[in-house]
Amino acid sequence: MKKLKLALIGAGQRGTDVYGRYALEYDPDLEFVAVAEPVAERRARFAGQHDLPPDAQYASWEPLLSQPRLADAVIIATQDNQHVAPALAALEAGYDVLLEKPMATTLEDCTALVRAAERSGRLLQICHVLRYTDFFRAVHDVVQSGRLGDVVTYEHRENVAYYHMAHSFVRGNWRRADQSSPMILAKSCHDLDLIYWILGERVTRLSSVGTLRHFRADQAPRPDVPARCTDGCPVEASCPFSAPGIYLDYRPWRPMAREMGLPENYDLSQVLEWPMSTLANGDLRRESIRRALEEGPYGRCVYRCDNDVVDNQIVTMQTEAGTTISFFMHGHSHEEGRTLRIDGTRATLFGEFMLLRQEIRIHDHLTGAVEVIRPEVRLGAHGGGDQGLMAAFLATLRGGGQAPLTDARAALESHLLAFAAEQARVEGTVIDMEAYRATALGG
Ligand SMILES: NC(=O)c1ccc[n+]([C@@H]2O[C@H](COP(=O)([O-])OP(=O)(O)OC[C@H]3O[C@@H](n4cnc5c(N)ncnc54)[C@H](O)[C@@H]3O)[C@@H](O)[C@H]2O)c1
């Protein structure tokens, strides 16, 4: 295969564990030749894994991108509100770019990115990884084949597991809309993108309701719960959100381990990295995790955090063809996964996309026949989506791939829907999407 060189901007969880690892495990003809990362420990870890000399390590993206072009493409995996400046600079410097989602945290910045990419003639691909899974590709192909007839209604649920909600959206990086983005963008731009792609229809009307129902001070089980789980909390043992329970005892994953047939006392640190890997820069030793719980954000009581993003939201939509859609997003699921039901004039499709189970069932109205599709389950990595995305990006760079599925223009629609949903939720309005789109995109 054609050899490719990449530079990484942001050697955090995604940069190191997903994109860096892909080069090490899946593509011997892929080489990282530079990294930009301000946290010295993370920079050194990435440099060590990829044999990067000191002069290929940068403390920020600016000096890396001001060098003469040193790679075929750049991957940008900084935090949500740090995507735009390096992406614009990388396009300007002549790089093709793989950019994490959401591409930006304001609609103006999203459109600026799309325009800059189109002006530059470079590829700006957004990491909507779920389009690259076998499961969602199969759902897309069934709907687009016409097998369901005309789709009349689509119900899509994003069931975020309670421990994932607590980790990312209560204690972690995406807990505040002003520091990252509203949850409907940060978490659900994937799902809004899938709905748009699967149906192939644009939304014309949209409304939304949603609240932060649970993770608030007034919902604490007792008024005297301390600021940290490790500060002698009186209800720690009976709290599903206990930080030691999640990060040291792996409680949320015990049912899954049982389902996989692992012994009751199996050491799950052997097979699970996320979210433990985010606590101490990838150091998974018990003493490092314990210290992180005592000192860092992930040991905080979920009722004593400074979070403000919702833990449940519903978006209702109608498309140009008259199809109605309800999208549910919530952070109180027993397990992580998406469930969906699509009813057409000739058949009904049910889908279940969970960590250990994936199944699509199609019930034909005329014959009563039921077809079951069971895509192969791949643990972690978004059900194979992370690898699929990288493979597609690299194939395009090598000149042999199909047109990219999730370039910035294609990804823009889901971001538009997310911003509109947030506006509808906050203002209690119904949004005319044609007018919204025309204003946002300038006609
Ligand atoms: N595609 C997906 O399914 C998916 C899943 C999870 C997260 N994400 C997105 O990926 C992005 C990264 O998430 P993460 O969990 O890896 O975050 P992270 O915080 O672990 O990593 C971001 C890294 O960027 C570094 N950084 C900050 N300023 C920088 C600068 N000036 N130059 C270079 N690097 C800089 C930070 O130090 C940090 O190490 C986010 O936008 C997130 O929303 C996408």
CSV table of C-alpha atoms and ligand atoms in Angstrom, one decimal, residues 8-19 35-40 42-43 58-63 76-83 86 99-103 126-130 164 167-168 173-174 180-181 185-187 189-190 274 277-278 281 298 338 381-382 386 389, ligand 1:
chain,number,residue,atom,x,y,z
A,8,LEU,CA,-1.4,14.5,15.2
A,9,ILE,CA,-2.8,17.6,17.0
A,10,GLY,CA,-4.1,16.6,20.4
A,11,ALA,CA,-2.6,13.5,21.9
A,12,GLY,CA,-5.5,12.9,24.4
A,13,GLN,CA,-7.8,9.9,24.6
A,14,ARG,CA,-8.9,9.9,20.9
A,15,GLY,CA,-5.6,11.0,19.4
A,16,THR,CA,-3.6,8.4,21.3
A,17,ASP,CA,-5.9,5.5,21.9
A,18,VAL,CA,-7.8,5.5,18.6
A,19,TYR,CA,-5.8,7.2,15.8
A,35,VAL,CA,2.7,15.4,17.3
A,36,ALA,CA,1.5,18.6,19.0
A,37,GLU,CA,0.3,18.3,22.6
A,38,PRO,CA,0.8,20.7,25.5
A,39,VAL,CA,0.6,18.1,28.3
A,40,ALA,CA,4.2,16.9,28.5
A,42,ARG,CA,0.8,12.8,26.9
A,43,ARG,CA,3.2,14.2,24.4
A,58,TYR,CA,5.5,20.3,19.6
A,59,ALA,CA,3.8,21.9,22.6
A,60,SER,CA,1.0,23.3,20.5
A,61,TRP,CA,-0.4,23.1,17.0
A,62,GLU,CA,0.8,26.6,15.9
A,63,PRO,CA,4.6,25.7,15.5
A,76,ILE,CA,-7.1,17.1,14.9
A,77,ALA,CA,-8.4,15.6,18.1
A,78,THR,CA,-8.4,18.5,20.5
A,79,GLN,CA,-11.4,19.4,22.6
A,80,ASP,CA,-14.6,20.6,21.0
A,81,ASN,CA,-13.9,24.3,21.4
A,82,GLN,CA,-10.4,24.0,20.1
A,83,HIS,CA,-11.1,22.6,16.6
A,86,PRO,CA,-6.0,24.4,13.9
A,99,LEU,CA,-11.3,16.5,12.4
A,100,GLU,CA,-13.1,15.2,15.5
A,101,LYS,CA,-16.8,15.9,15.9
A,102,PRO,CA,-18.5,18.2,16.6
A,103,MET,CA,-16.6,20.1,14.0
A,126,ILE,CA,-15.5,14.7,10.2
A,127,CYS,CA,-15.3,11.8,12.6
A,128,HIS,CA,-18.9,10.7,12.5
A,129,VAL,CA,-17.7,7.1,13.1
A,130,LEU,CA,-21.1,5.4,13.3
A,164,HIS,CA,-21.0,7.2,30.8
A,167,HIS,CA,-18.2,10.3,33.5
A,168,SER,CA,-18.4,12.6,30.5
A,173,ASN,CA,-15.1,17.4,29.8
A,174,TRP,CA,-18.6,17.8,28.3
A,180,SER,CA,-17.8,22.5,25.4
A,181,SER,CA,-21.2,22.4,23.8
A,185,LEU,CA,-24.4,18.6,19.8
A,186,ALA,CA,-21.5,17.0,21.8
A,187,LYS,CA,-23.2,13.6,22.0
A,189,CYS,CA,-24.5,15.0,16.4
A,190,HIS,CA,-23.7,11.3,15.6
A,274,TRP,CA,-12.0,3.6,28.7
A,277,SER,CA,-7.6,5.6,30.8
A,278,THR,CA,-8.8,9.2,31.0
A,281,ASN,CA,-3.1,10.1,31.4
A,298,TYR,CA,-13.7,12.2,38.4
A,338,ARG,CA,-28.8,2.8,20.3
A,381,ALA,CA,-14.0,1.3,19.1
A,382,HIS,CA,-17.6,2.3,18.5
A,386,ASP,CA,-13.4,4.0,14.5
A,389,LEU,CA,-13.6,5.8,9.6
B,1,LIG,N1,-15.8,10.5,17.1
B,1,LIG,C1,-16.2,10.1,18.3
B,1,LIG,O1,-17.0,9.2,18.4
B,1,LIG,C2,-15.7,10.8,19.5
B,1,LIG,C3,-15.7,10.1,20.8
B,1,LIG,C4,-15.2,10.8,21.9
B,1,LIG,C5,-14.7,12.1,21.7
B,1,LIG,N2,-14.7,12.7,20.5
B,1,LIG,C6,-14.2,14.1,20.3
B,1,LIG,O2,-12.8,14.0,20.2
B,1,LIG,C7,-12.2,15.2,20.7
B,1,LIG,C8,-11.1,14.8,21.7
B,1,LIG,O3,-11.7,14.1,22.7
B,1,LIG,P1,-10.7,13.4,23.8
B,1,LIG,O4,-11.6,12.7,24.7
B,1,LIG,O5,-9.6,12.7,23.1
B,1,LIG,O6,-10.2,14.7,24.6
B,1,LIG,P2,-8.8,14.9,25.4
B,1,LIG,O7,-9.1,16.0,26.3
B,1,LIG,O8,-8.5,13.6,26.0
B,1,LIG,O9,-7.8,15.2,24.3
B,1,LIG,C9,-7.6,16.5,23.7
B,1,LIG,C10,-6.1,16.9,23.8
B,1,LIG,O10,-5.9,18.1,23.1
B,1,LIG,C11,-4.8,18.7,23.7
B,1,LIG,N3,-4.6,20.1,23.4
B,1,LIG,C12,-5.1,21.2,24.0
B,1,LIG,N4,-4.7,22.3,23.4
B,1,LIG,C13,-3.9,21.9,22.4
B,1,LIG,C14,-3.1,22.7,21.5
B,1,LIG,N5,-3.0,24.0,21.5
B,1,LIG,N6,-2.3,22.0,20.5
B,1,LIG,C15,-2.4,20.6,20.5
B,1,LIG,N7,-3.1,19.9,21.4
B,1,LIG,C16,-3.9,20.5,22.3
B,1,LIG,C17,-5.1,18.5,25.2
B,1,LIG,O11,-4.0,18.7,26.0
B,1,LIG,C18,-5.6,17.0,25.2
B,1,LIG,O12,-4.6,16.1,25.4
B,1,LIG,C19,-13.3,16.0,21.3
B,1,LIG,O13,-13.8,17.0,20.3
B,1,LIG,C20,-14.4,15.0,21.5
B,1,LIG,O14,-15.7,15.5,21.5
B,1,LIG,C21,-15.2,12.1,19.4
